[in-house]
RNA sequence: GCGAUUAUGGCGAAGUGGUUAACGCACCGGAUUGUGGUUCCGGCAUACAUGGGUUCGAUCCCCAUUAAUCGCCCCA
């Protein structure tokens, strides 16, 4: 048996990489506009970081972490998400003391979760995320949401839906949680076993349940929005107003719950075209206690994470293609062994002049080399054989018009350039 | 962790309990000497996931394993 790629991972082959480069480039450009700076953190961290940062009760920590011991008997974990590491770095590097506040960061990198692979779900995934840490300001929440939406829209995606919600502050959350338990507890035996487990663990999740969605108690369940205290309600209103002013359209969904423990106040999710079971492209929100939990000051941050794997599904679902291409300007056809050295030299000079150029390395016959050039979509083919060598010229064929012209070796780069310019113009 | 489906040459895809396992695409070569599409001709390939079992004999039947795809859970 030959060795296979590990389960849930994938190779990104050359025909797919333009799209990946495209996704990365657009993320970087957008972050420049919004003035977020890149941060890179390690792919693995102390296991404690995720246990404390993400939350002991979350699925990520309970069953999805790639945890291992190194030779020094330290427990390490391949990062399953980006926020906890960034906040760790924020605290460790005392970014709360930096002159520019809030600290606005973005990251692009691989995350690892031990899950059953499925459409839009892999064990290694690539996330782009931003974190704005150091203040609690509704316009910042709106900015982060707007950034995420702008990112998707910059690809020309149209089937997007932004859903927002507020979990309120700790006090509001707690009041709501108790109300939910009071609401469901008497009849919890009528619900699925998952929901019975959720009752104490995370009663908010019951509202998400697909099995029991038609149960009468669902419709009458207390909404978080009714339990927001004054400050939380105002904060949420301000976020919504800012989005309105920016012209970002959204839907409020009081049942929107995010999986990680650290969220409070604003949460949001962006969904895309329906491909398979998964429609969530991006998730984010504000995290209140996290910085302090990890040893920093009492401050708050907001961010989102999205995966390129799912964005790719959305791009494919809507048939979006990148404009990036790499046209071949010149293909050199050699006839006879004597031409090989000169061809290599000319290739080198063409490339030095910024012209994309290639040749045959498979000892194909002339016709085969032309076929190859055609397959590459070469703008020009330059033929070099004994006749040309004798006269110190090379015959350049314009592949669009079929015209052929003898050109002195030293004039080749400028001649190719003129034909390419002419074809493009 | 649970469930469903699938597993044939580089790719796609037929097929059978028993001699050389179709075909298409791709690739290479040729159709009078060094020129791309199309057409025609020819060539090419360690192909029946792995390990057991049933059978005189299995790629085809049964079991297990592995992997892929999809779904549940949960999430990006």
Short mmCIF file of C-alpha atoms (C1' of nucleotides) in Angstrom, two decimals:
data_model
loop_
_atom_site.label_atom_id
_atom_site.label_comp_id
_atom_site.label_asym_id
_atom_site.label_seq_id
_atom_site.Cartn_x
_atom_site.Cartn_y
_atom_site.Cartn_z
CA UNK A 1 0.00 0.00 0.00
CA UNK A 2 1.27 3.42 -0.86
CA UNK A 3 1.15 6.07 1.80
CA UNK A 4 -1.97 8.17 1.74
CA UNK A 5 -2.71 11.68 2.85
CA UNK A 6 -4.00 11.79 6.45
CA UNK A 7 -7.73 11.65 6.87
CA UNK A 8 -9.49 14.98 6.65
CA UNK A 9 -6.60 16.77 4.99
CA UNK A 10 -6.20 17.77 1.40
CA UNK A 11 -3.55 18.71 -1.11
CA UNK A 12 -4.13 21.97 -2.88
CA UNK A 13 -3.00 21.16 -6.38
CA UNK A 14 -1.76 23.69 -8.92
CA UNK A 15 -5.10 24.09 -10.65
CA UNK A 16 -6.72 25.06 -7.36
CA UNK A 17 -4.05 27.34 -5.99
CA UNK A 18 -4.98 30.48 -7.92
CA UNK A 19 -8.21 30.54 -5.96
CA UNK A 20 -6.34 30.14 -2.70
CA UNK A 21 -3.95 32.91 -3.56
CA UNK A 22 -6.93 35.03 -4.46
CA UNK A 23 -8.63 34.44 -1.12
CA UNK A 24 -5.46 35.26 0.78
CA UNK A 25 -4.69 38.36 -1.26
CA UNK A 26 -8.14 39.83 -0.83
CA UNK A 27 -7.98 39.26 2.90
CA UNK A 28 -4.68 41.11 3.14
CA UNK A 29 -5.86 44.00 1.02
CA UNK A 30 -9.01 44.45 3.01
CA UNK A 31 -7.15 44.35 6.30
CA UNK A 32 -4.92 47.13 5.06
CA UNK A 33 -7.95 49.27 4.36
CA UNK A 34 -9.35 48.63 7.79
CA UNK A 35 -5.89 48.95 9.33
CA UNK A 36 -5.59 45.53 10.88
CA UNK A 37 -2.03 44.21 11.13
CA UNK A 38 -0.99 40.63 10.69
CA UNK A 39 -0.03 38.46 13.62
CA UNK A 40 1.38 34.97 13.37
CA UNK A 41 1.20 32.65 16.32
CA UNK A 42 2.47 29.06 16.61
CA UNK A 43 0.51 26.15 15.22
CA UNK A 44 0.62 24.49 18.61
CA UNK A 45 0.15 25.86 22.07
CA UNK A 46 -0.03 24.68 25.61
CA UNK A 47 -3.12 22.51 25.99
CA UNK A 48 -4.18 24.64 28.96
CA UNK A 49 -4.65 27.63 26.71
CA UNK A 50 -7.53 26.02 24.87
CA UNK A 51 -9.00 24.32 27.89
CA UNK A 52 -9.23 27.65 29.67
CA UNK A 53 -9.68 29.92 26.70
CA UNK A 54 -12.20 28.01 24.64
CA UNK A 55 -14.03 26.38 27.50
CA UNK A 56 -13.97 22.93 29.09
CA UNK A 57 -17.54 22.16 28.12
CA UNK A 58 -17.21 22.92 24.44
CA UNK A 59 -17.08 20.17 21.85
CA UNK A 60 -13.81 21.55 20.59
CA UNK A 61 -12.10 20.87 23.88
CA UNK A 62 -13.98 17.72 24.74
CA UNK A 63 -13.53 15.76 21.57
CA UNK A 64 -11.82 17.65 18.78
CA UNK A 65 -8.34 18.55 19.93
CA UNK A 66 -5.12 17.14 18.54
CA UNK A 67 -3.26 16.87 21.82
CA UNK A 68 0.14 15.29 22.30
CA UNK A 69 3.06 15.25 24.68
CA UNK A 70 6.44 16.47 23.58
CA UNK A 71 9.72 15.00 24.78
CA UNK A 72 9.75 17.31 27.74
CA UNK A 73 6.43 15.83 28.83
CA UNK A 74 4.58 19.05 28.09
CA UNK A 75 1.00 18.70 26.89
CA UNK A 76 0.63 20.58 23.64
CA UNK A 77 -2.30 20.96 21.27
CA UNK A 78 -2.48 21.84 17.59
CA UNK A 79 -4.53 25.01 17.62
CA UNK A 80 -8.23 24.36 16.96
CA UNK A 81 -9.03 28.06 16.63
CA UNK A 82 -7.31 31.41 16.46
CA UNK A 83 -8.75 33.67 19.10
CA UNK A 84 -7.25 32.09 22.20
CA UNK A 85 -3.70 32.13 20.78
CA UNK A 86 -4.04 35.75 19.70
CA UNK A 87 -5.29 36.76 23.11
CA UNK A 88 -2.49 34.75 24.70
CA UNK A 89 -0.03 36.74 22.63
CA UNK A 90 -1.83 39.98 23.46
CA UNK A 91 -1.38 39.28 27.14
CA UNK A 92 2.13 37.87 26.90
CA UNK A 93 3.42 40.79 24.86
CA UNK A 94 1.54 43.32 26.97
CA UNK A 95 -0.23 44.77 23.98
CA UNK A 96 -2.65 46.50 26.31
CA UNK A 97 0.22 48.88 26.95
CA UNK A 98 0.80 49.73 23.30
CA UNK A 99 0.29 53.27 22.17
CA UNK A 100 -2.26 52.46 19.52
CA UNK A 101 -5.51 51.17 20.97
CA UNK A 102 -7.47 49.15 20.30
CA UNK A 103 -5.03 46.59 18.97
CA UNK A 104 -6.34 45.46 15.63
CA UNK A 105 -4.94 42.19 14.38
CA UNK A 106 -5.61 39.65 11.70
CA UNK A 107 -4.30 36.17 11.09
CA UNK A 108 -4.33 33.59 8.35
CA UNK A 109 -3.36 30.07 9.21
CA UNK A 110 -4.11 26.42 9.66
CA UNK A 111 -6.35 25.12 12.42
CA UNK A 112 -6.83 21.50 13.44
CA UNK A 113 -9.91 19.73 14.69
CA UNK A 114 -10.36 16.00 15.01
CA UNK A 115 -13.73 15.51 13.34
CA UNK A 116 -15.37 13.28 10.78
CA UNK A 117 -14.67 14.88 7.43
CA UNK A 118 -17.65 16.06 5.46
CA UNK A 119 -18.55 18.76 2.98
CA UNK A 120 -17.01 21.96 4.31
CA UNK A 121 -15.37 20.18 7.18
CA UNK A 122 -11.80 19.00 7.27
CA UNK A 123 -9.39 18.13 10.04
CA UNK A 124 -6.98 20.76 8.90
CA UNK A 125 -8.65 23.98 7.92
CA UNK A 126 -7.38 27.39 6.99
CA UNK A 127 -8.87 30.32 8.77
CA UNK A 128 -8.75 34.02 8.23
CA UNK A 129 -9.73 35.92 11.31
CA UNK A 130 -9.50 39.36 12.87
CA UNK A 131 -9.41 40.45 16.48
CA UNK A 132 -9.83 43.99 17.77
CA UNK A 133 -8.88 44.01 21.41
CA UNK A 134 -8.81 46.66 24.08
CA UNK A 135 -12.16 48.38 24.12
CA UNK A 136 -15.88 47.86 24.14
CA UNK A 137 -17.33 50.11 21.51
CA UNK A 138 -20.37 49.31 19.36
CA UNK A 139 -18.91 50.96 16.27
CA UNK A 140 -16.00 48.56 16.52
CA UNK A 141 -18.39 45.62 16.57
CA UNK A 142 -20.03 47.03 13.48
CA UNK A 143 -16.65 47.56 11.83
CA UNK A 144 -15.65 43.93 12.30
CA UNK A 145 -18.96 42.74 10.94
CA UNK A 146 -18.69 45.09 7.99
CA UNK A 147 -15.18 43.88 7.27
CA UNK A 148 -16.36 40.28 7.10
CA UNK A 149 -19.28 41.14 4.84
CA UNK A 150 -17.10 43.29 2.58
CA UNK A 151 -14.70 40.41 2.25
CA UNK A 152 -17.36 38.07 0.89
CA UNK A 153 -18.88 40.73 -1.30
CA UNK A 154 -15.50 41.53 -2.83
CA UNK A 155 -15.67 38.14 -4.56
CA UNK A 156 -18.99 39.00 -6.09
CA UNK A 157 -20.87 36.55 -3.89
CA UNK A 158 -24.54 37.43 -3.72
CA UNK A 159 -26.19 34.69 -1.72
CA UNK A 160 -25.15 35.97 1.68
CA UNK A 161 -27.08 36.36 4.86
CA UNK A 162 -25.86 38.16 7.93
CA UNK A 163 -27.45 37.17 11.20
CA UNK A 164 -26.73 38.99 14.44
CA UNK A 165 -27.74 38.60 18.03
CA UNK A 166 -26.76 39.78 21.45
CA UNK A 167 -26.04 37.49 24.35
CA UNK A 168 -25.84 40.47 26.65
CA UNK A 169 -23.40 40.89 29.49
CA UNK A 170 -22.80 38.31 32.20
CA UNK A 171 -25.75 39.49 34.25
CA UNK A 172 -28.17 39.32 31.32
CA UNK A 173 -26.88 35.94 30.24
CA UNK A 174 -27.32 34.54 33.66
CA UNK A 175 -30.88 35.79 34.00
CA UNK A 176 -31.78 34.40 30.62
CA UNK A 177 -30.20 31.05 31.37
CA UNK A 178 -32.25 30.66 34.49
CA UNK A 179 -35.40 31.60 32.64
CA UNK A 180 -34.70 28.99 30.00
CA UNK A 181 -34.15 26.27 32.55
CA UNK A 182 -37.39 27.23 34.30
CA UNK A 183 -39.16 27.12 30.95
CA UNK A 184 -37.97 23.73 29.76
CA UNK A 185 -37.25 21.79 32.93
CA UNK A 186 -40.81 20.62 33.72
CA UNK A 187 -41.22 19.02 30.30
CA UNK A 188 -37.63 18.22 29.43
CA UNK A 189 -38.41 14.50 29.22
CA UNK A 190 -40.43 15.26 26.08
CA UNK A 191 -37.26 16.41 24.35
CA UNK A 192 -34.47 14.48 22.68
CA UNK A 193 -31.58 13.19 24.76
CA UNK A 194 -29.29 15.87 23.37
CA UNK A 195 -31.61 18.53 24.67
CA UNK A 196 -31.85 16.84 28.02
CA UNK A 197 -28.10 17.12 28.26
CA UNK A 198 -28.17 20.69 27.07
CA UNK A 199 -30.55 21.79 29.78
CA UNK A 200 -27.89 22.31 32.41
CA UNK A 201 -24.85 22.57 30.17
CA UNK A 202 -26.02 25.16 27.72
CA UNK A 203 -29.80 25.64 27.62
CA UNK A 204 -29.46 28.20 24.84
CA UNK A 205 -28.61 25.37 22.51
CA UNK A 206 -32.01 23.76 22.96
CA UNK A 207 -33.41 26.56 20.82
CA UNK A 208 -31.14 25.36 18.03
CA UNK A 209 -32.34 21.77 18.12
CA UNK A 210 -33.64 20.43 14.84
CA UNK A 211 -35.26 17.34 16.30
CA UNK A 212 -37.57 19.21 18.63
CA UNK A 213 -38.07 22.31 16.57
CA UNK A 214 -41.85 21.83 16.46
CA UNK A 215 -42.30 21.33 20.17
CA UNK A 216 -44.79 23.93 21.49
CA UNK A 217 -42.39 25.10 24.18
CA UNK A 218 -39.96 26.26 21.50
CA UNK A 219 -42.19 29.03 20.26
CA UNK A 220 -42.88 30.30 23.76
CA UNK A 221 -39.31 30.07 25.04
CA UNK A 222 -37.93 33.23 26.61
CA UNK A 223 -35.85 35.27 24.19
CA UNK A 224 -32.46 36.57 25.25
CA UNK A 225 -33.45 39.93 23.91
CA UNK A 226 -36.11 40.24 26.63
CA UNK A 227 -33.51 39.60 29.27
CA UNK A 228 -30.93 42.14 28.21
CA UNK A 229 -30.38 44.67 30.95
CA UNK A 230 -30.39 48.33 30.07
CA UNK A 231 -26.72 48.64 29.24
CA UNK A 232 -26.70 45.49 27.11
CA UNK A 233 -29.83 46.51 25.25
CA UNK A 234 -28.37 49.91 24.46
CA UNK A 235 -25.14 48.37 23.28
CA UNK A 236 -27.00 46.09 20.91
CA UNK A 237 -29.12 48.96 19.62
CA UNK A 238 -26.00 50.99 18.94
CA UNK A 239 -24.42 48.14 17.00
CA UNK A 240 -27.54 47.78 14.89
CA UNK A 241 -27.76 51.50 14.28
CA UNK A 242 -24.19 51.65 13.13
CA UNK A 243 -24.79 48.78 10.72
CA UNK A 244 -27.86 50.59 9.44
CA UNK A 245 -25.83 53.71 8.84
CA UNK A 246 -23.22 51.73 6.95
CA UNK A 247 -25.93 50.15 4.87
CA UNK A 248 -25.07 46.66 6.02
CA UNK A 249 -28.23 44.58 6.00
CA UNK A 250 -28.76 41.99 8.67
CA UNK A 251 -31.32 39.87 10.39
CA UNK A 252 -31.67 39.62 14.14
CA UNK A 253 -31.94 36.04 15.28
CA UNK A 254 -32.43 35.66 19.03
CA UNK A 255 -31.62 31.97 18.77
CA UNK A 256 -28.18 32.54 17.29
CA UNK A 257 -25.80 30.93 19.73
CA UNK A 258 -22.12 30.53 19.16
CA UNK A 259 -20.35 27.44 20.31
CA UNK A 260 -17.47 28.85 22.25
CA UNK A 261 -17.84 29.87 25.86
CA UNK A 262 -16.16 33.22 25.70
CA UNK A 263 -18.77 35.18 23.80
CA UNK A 264 -20.91 37.94 25.23
CA UNK A 265 -22.78 40.88 23.76
CA UNK A 266 -22.66 40.84 19.98
CA UNK A 267 -22.55 37.56 18.10
CA UNK A 268 -22.93 37.16 14.38
CA UNK A 269 -22.80 34.64 11.63
CA UNK A 270 -22.64 34.88 7.87
CA UNK A 271 -24.28 32.17 5.83
CA UNK A 272 -23.76 31.40 2.19
CA UNK A 273 -25.44 29.55 -0.65
CA UNK A 274 -26.80 26.18 0.23
CA UNK A 275 -24.11 23.61 -0.41
CA UNK A 276 -24.62 20.39 1.47
CA UNK A 277 -25.51 20.61 5.09
CA UNK A 278 -23.25 23.46 6.06
CA UNK A 279 -24.08 27.03 5.30
CA UNK A 280 -22.12 28.93 7.92
CA UNK A 281 -19.25 30.75 6.30
CA UNK A 282 -18.13 32.96 9.11
CA UNK A 283 -18.76 33.25 12.79
CA UNK A 284 -17.74 35.84 15.30
CA UNK A 285 -18.59 37.96 18.24
CA UNK A 286 -17.44 39.83 21.25
CA UNK A 287 -15.58 38.16 24.05
CA UNK A 288 -15.63 39.72 27.44
CA UNK A 289 -13.88 37.62 30.01
CA UNK A 290 -11.28 35.99 27.81
CA UNK A 291 -8.43 38.48 28.15
CA UNK A 292 -8.71 38.52 31.89
CA UNK A 293 -9.13 34.77 32.03
CA UNK A 294 -5.79 34.41 30.27
CA UNK A 295 -4.04 36.71 32.69
CA UNK A 296 -4.54 40.10 31.11
CA UNK A 297 -6.43 43.17 32.21
CA UNK A 298 -10.23 43.42 32.31
CA UNK A 299 -10.78 44.32 28.74
CA UNK A 300 -12.82 43.14 25.85
CA UNK A 301 -12.34 42.22 22.23
CA UNK A 302 -14.31 41.36 19.13
CA UNK A 303 -13.41 39.24 16.18
CA UNK A 304 -14.47 36.67 13.65
CA UNK A 305 -13.08 33.61 11.97
CA UNK A 306 -13.88 32.22 8.59
CA UNK A 307 -12.47 29.31 6.68
CA UNK A 308 -11.15 29.34 3.16
CA UNK A 309 -12.44 25.81 2.69
CA UNK A 310 -16.01 26.97 3.07
CA UNK A 311 -15.48 30.16 1.15
CA UNK A 312 -14.22 27.96 -1.66
CA UNK A 313 -17.47 25.98 -1.57
CA UNK A 314 -19.41 29.22 -1.79
CA UNK A 315 -17.27 30.46 -4.68
CA UNK A 316 -17.81 27.20 -6.54
CA UNK A 317 -21.52 27.15 -5.75
CA UNK A 318 -21.90 30.60 -7.31
CA UNK A 319 -19.45 29.88 -10.11
CA UNK A 320 -17.03 32.66 -9.16
CA UNK A 321 -13.60 32.50 -10.77
CA UNK A 322 -10.52 34.63 -10.07
CA UNK A 323 -9.21 36.91 -12.77
CA UNK A 324 -5.67 35.91 -11.96
CA UNK A 325 -4.03 34.08 -14.82
CA UNK A 326 -0.51 33.38 -15.87
CA UNK A 327 -0.39 33.62 -19.66
CA UNK A 328 2.59 32.15 -21.45
CA UNK A 329 4.19 34.83 -23.59
CA UNK A 330 6.75 32.76 -25.41
CA UNK A 331 7.37 29.06 -25.98
CA UNK A 332 10.66 28.12 -27.57
CA UNK A 333 10.61 25.17 -29.97
CA UNK A 334 13.99 23.57 -30.52
CA UNK A 335 14.95 21.47 -33.50
CA UNK A 336 18.07 19.42 -33.07
CA UNK A 337 20.35 19.10 -30.11
CA UNK A 338 22.55 21.99 -31.14
CA UNK A 339 19.75 24.42 -30.35
CA UNK A 340 19.27 23.36 -26.74
CA UNK A 341 21.99 25.47 -25.18
CA UNK A 342 21.05 28.61 -27.06
CA UNK A 343 17.36 28.02 -26.24
CA UNK A 344 18.15 27.82 -22.55
CA UNK A 345 20.11 31.04 -22.79
CA UNK A 346 17.31 32.86 -24.62
CA UNK A 347 14.76 31.56 -22.12
CA UNK A 348 16.83 32.97 -19.30
CA UNK A 349 17.04 36.37 -21.02
CA UNK A 350 13.33 36.47 -21.70
CA UNK A 351 12.58 35.78 -18.08
CA UNK A 352 15.04 38.42 -16.98
CA UNK A 353 13.09 40.83 -19.14
CA UNK A 354 9.90 39.89 -17.31
CA UNK A 355 8.48 37.72 -20.06
CA UNK A 356 6.94 34.39 -19.17
CA UNK A 357 8.69 31.74 -21.19
CA UNK A 358 8.97 27.99 -21.40
CA UNK A 359 10.32 25.20 -23.57
CA UNK A 360 10.11 21.44 -24.09
CA UNK A 361 12.02 19.11 -21.81
CA UNK A 362 10.52 15.85 -23.05
CA UNK A 363 12.41 15.58 -26.35
CA UNK A 364 9.23 15.96 -28.33
CA UNK A 365 9.25 16.31 -32.07
CA UNK A 366 8.60 19.72 -33.56
CA UNK A 367 4.93 19.03 -34.00
CA UNK A 368 4.63 17.80 -30.46
CA UNK A 369 6.28 20.94 -29.19
CA UNK A 370 3.80 23.08 -31.10
CA UNK A 371 0.95 21.09 -29.63
CA UNK A 372 2.36 21.68 -26.20
CA UNK A 373 2.68 25.41 -26.90
CA UNK A 374 -0.91 25.46 -28.05
CA UNK A 375 -2.09 23.66 -24.94
CA UNK A 376 -0.29 26.25 -22.84
CA UNK A 377 -2.01 29.00 -24.79
CA UNK A 378 1.34 30.49 -25.77
CA UNK A 379 1.08 33.94 -27.31
CA UNK A 380 4.16 33.33 -29.43
CA UNK A 381 6.31 30.39 -30.39
CA UNK A 382 9.98 30.97 -31.18
CA UNK A 383 11.54 28.30 -33.40
CA UNK A 384 15.22 27.59 -33.10
CA UNK A 385 16.95 25.05 -35.37
CA UNK A 386 20.12 24.68 -37.38
CA UNK A 387 18.98 27.19 -40.01
CA UNK A 388 18.35 29.85 -37.41
CA UNK A 389 21.57 29.15 -35.54
CA UNK A 390 23.53 29.70 -38.72
CA UNK A 391 21.96 33.10 -39.29
CA UNK A 392 21.88 34.04 -35.59
CA UNK A 393 18.13 34.61 -35.67
CA UNK A 394 15.07 32.97 -34.22
CA UNK A 395 11.75 32.58 -36.01
CA UNK A 396 8.93 33.98 -33.95
CA UNK A 397 5.40 32.94 -34.76
CA UNK A 398 2.46 34.99 -33.58
CA UNK A 399 0.05 32.25 -32.53
CA UNK A 400 -3.02 34.41 -32.93
CA UNK A 401 -2.33 35.58 -36.49
CA UNK A 402 -0.09 32.76 -37.67
CA UNK A 403 2.48 35.23 -38.98
CA UNK A 404 6.12 34.38 -38.60
CA UNK A 405 9.14 36.64 -38.47
CA UNK A 406 12.89 36.14 -38.12
CA UNK A 407 14.29 38.11 -35.20
CA UNK A 408 17.88 38.65 -34.08
CA UNK A 409 18.67 36.97 -30.78
CA UNK A 410 19.28 40.24 -29.00
CA UNK A 411 15.94 41.65 -30.18
CA UNK A 412 13.89 38.70 -28.99
CA UNK A 413 12.66 40.11 -25.65
CA UNK A 414 11.54 43.43 -27.08
CA UNK A 415 9.93 41.73 -30.07
CA UNK A 416 7.95 39.31 -27.91
CA UNK A 417 6.89 42.18 -25.72
CA UNK A 418 5.55 44.12 -28.69
CA UNK A 419 3.48 41.17 -29.90
CA UNK A 420 2.09 40.45 -26.45
CA UNK A 421 1.18 44.11 -25.94
CA UNK A 422 -0.48 44.18 -29.32
CA UNK A 423 -2.47 41.00 -28.60
CA UNK A 424 -3.61 42.30 -25.25
CA UNK A 425 -4.47 45.73 -26.58
"C1'" G B 1 -18.83 8.97 18.38
"C1'" C B 2 -23.32 7.24 15.13
"C1'" G B 3 -25.56 6.24 10.16
"C1'" A B 4 -25.79 5.68 4.59
"C1'" U B 5 -23.35 4.91 -0.04
"C1'" U B 6 -19.04 3.74 -2.66
"C1'" A B 7 -13.88 1.53 -3.88
"C1'" U B 8 -11.86 -1.22 -11.75
"C1'" G B 9 -5.41 1.69 -15.71
"C1'" G B 10 -3.34 9.19 -15.06
"C1'" C B 11 -8.88 10.63 -15.25
"C1'" G B 12 -14.02 9.13 -16.39
"C1'" A B 13 -16.66 4.75 -16.91
"C1'" A B 14 -18.77 -0.53 -18.60
"C1'" G B 15 -18.71 -5.60 -17.19
"C1'" U B 16 -18.69 -11.09 -15.90
"C1'" G B 17 -18.72 -17.07 -10.76
"C1'" G B 18 -14.28 -19.62 -15.29
"C1'" U B 19 -9.59 -18.61 -21.77
"C1'" U B 20 -5.93 -12.21 -23.76
"C1'" A B 21 -11.31 -7.28 -18.25
"C1'" A B 22 -14.78 -3.17 -22.92
"C1'" C B 23 -14.91 1.86 -24.18
"C1'" G B 24 -14.12 7.26 -23.81
"C1'" C B 25 -10.65 11.20 -22.35
"C1'" A B 26 -5.59 12.21 -21.72
"C1'" C B 27 -0.72 11.09 -23.39
"C1'" C B 28 2.97 9.47 -27.36
"C1'" G B 29 3.90 8.43 -32.59
"C1'" G B 30 2.46 8.50 -37.89
"C1'" A B 31 -0.51 10.50 -42.39
"C1'" U B 32 6.47 12.38 -47.84
"C1'" U B 33 11.41 15.96 -45.22
"C1'" G B 34 11.27 21.56 -39.20
"C1'" U B 35 5.02 24.29 -37.33
"C1'" G B 36 -0.50 24.45 -33.39
"C1'" G B 37 -7.21 23.16 -34.23
"C1'" U B 38 -10.19 19.10 -36.77
"C1'" U B 39 -9.98 14.10 -39.12
"C1'" C B 40 -7.81 9.22 -39.97
"C1'" C B 41 -4.35 5.32 -38.39
"C1'" G B 42 -1.28 3.15 -34.71
"C1'" G B 43 0.75 2.84 -29.74
"C1'" C B 44 0.55 3.26 -24.37
"C1'" A B 45 -0.65 1.79 -19.25
"C1'" U B 46 2.48 -2.43 -12.23
"C1'" A B 47 -6.41 -1.48 -13.32
"C1'" C B 48 -10.60 -4.81 -10.41
"C1'" A B 49 -8.66 -0.90 -2.23
"C1'" U B 50 -6.47 -4.53 1.68
"C1'" G B 51 -7.03 -9.17 4.49
"C1'" G B 52 -9.82 -13.41 5.24
"C1'" G B 53 -13.92 -16.87 3.87
"C1'" U B 54 -17.51 -19.73 0.50
"C1'" U B 55 -16.32 -22.35 -4.21
"C1'" C B 56 -13.20 -27.00 -8.49
"C1'" G B 57 -12.44 -21.63 -9.61
"C1'" A B 58 -13.92 -14.98 -7.70
"C1'" U B 59 -12.83 -8.61 -9.88
"C1'" C B 60 -17.94 -10.21 -9.53
"C1'" C B 61 -21.00 -13.88 -3.34
"C1'" C B 62 -20.06 -13.28 2.35
"C1'" C B 63 -17.23 -11.01 6.58
"C1'" A B 64 -13.62 -7.68 8.47
"C1'" U B 65 -10.33 -3.63 7.74
"C1'" U B 66 -8.94 0.85 5.42
"C1'" A B 67 -10.23 5.03 2.65
"C1'" A B 68 -13.50 8.36 0.09
"C1'" U B 69 -18.21 10.87 -0.32
"C1'" C B 70 -22.60 12.42 2.11
"C1'" G B 71 -25.59 13.03 6.53
"C1'" C B 72 -26.21 13.39 12.28
"C1'" C B 73 -23.69 15.80 16.47
"C1'" C B 74 -20.97 20.28 16.55
"C1'" C B 75 -18.69 23.98 14.14
"C1'" A B 76 -15.39 27.82 10.15
#
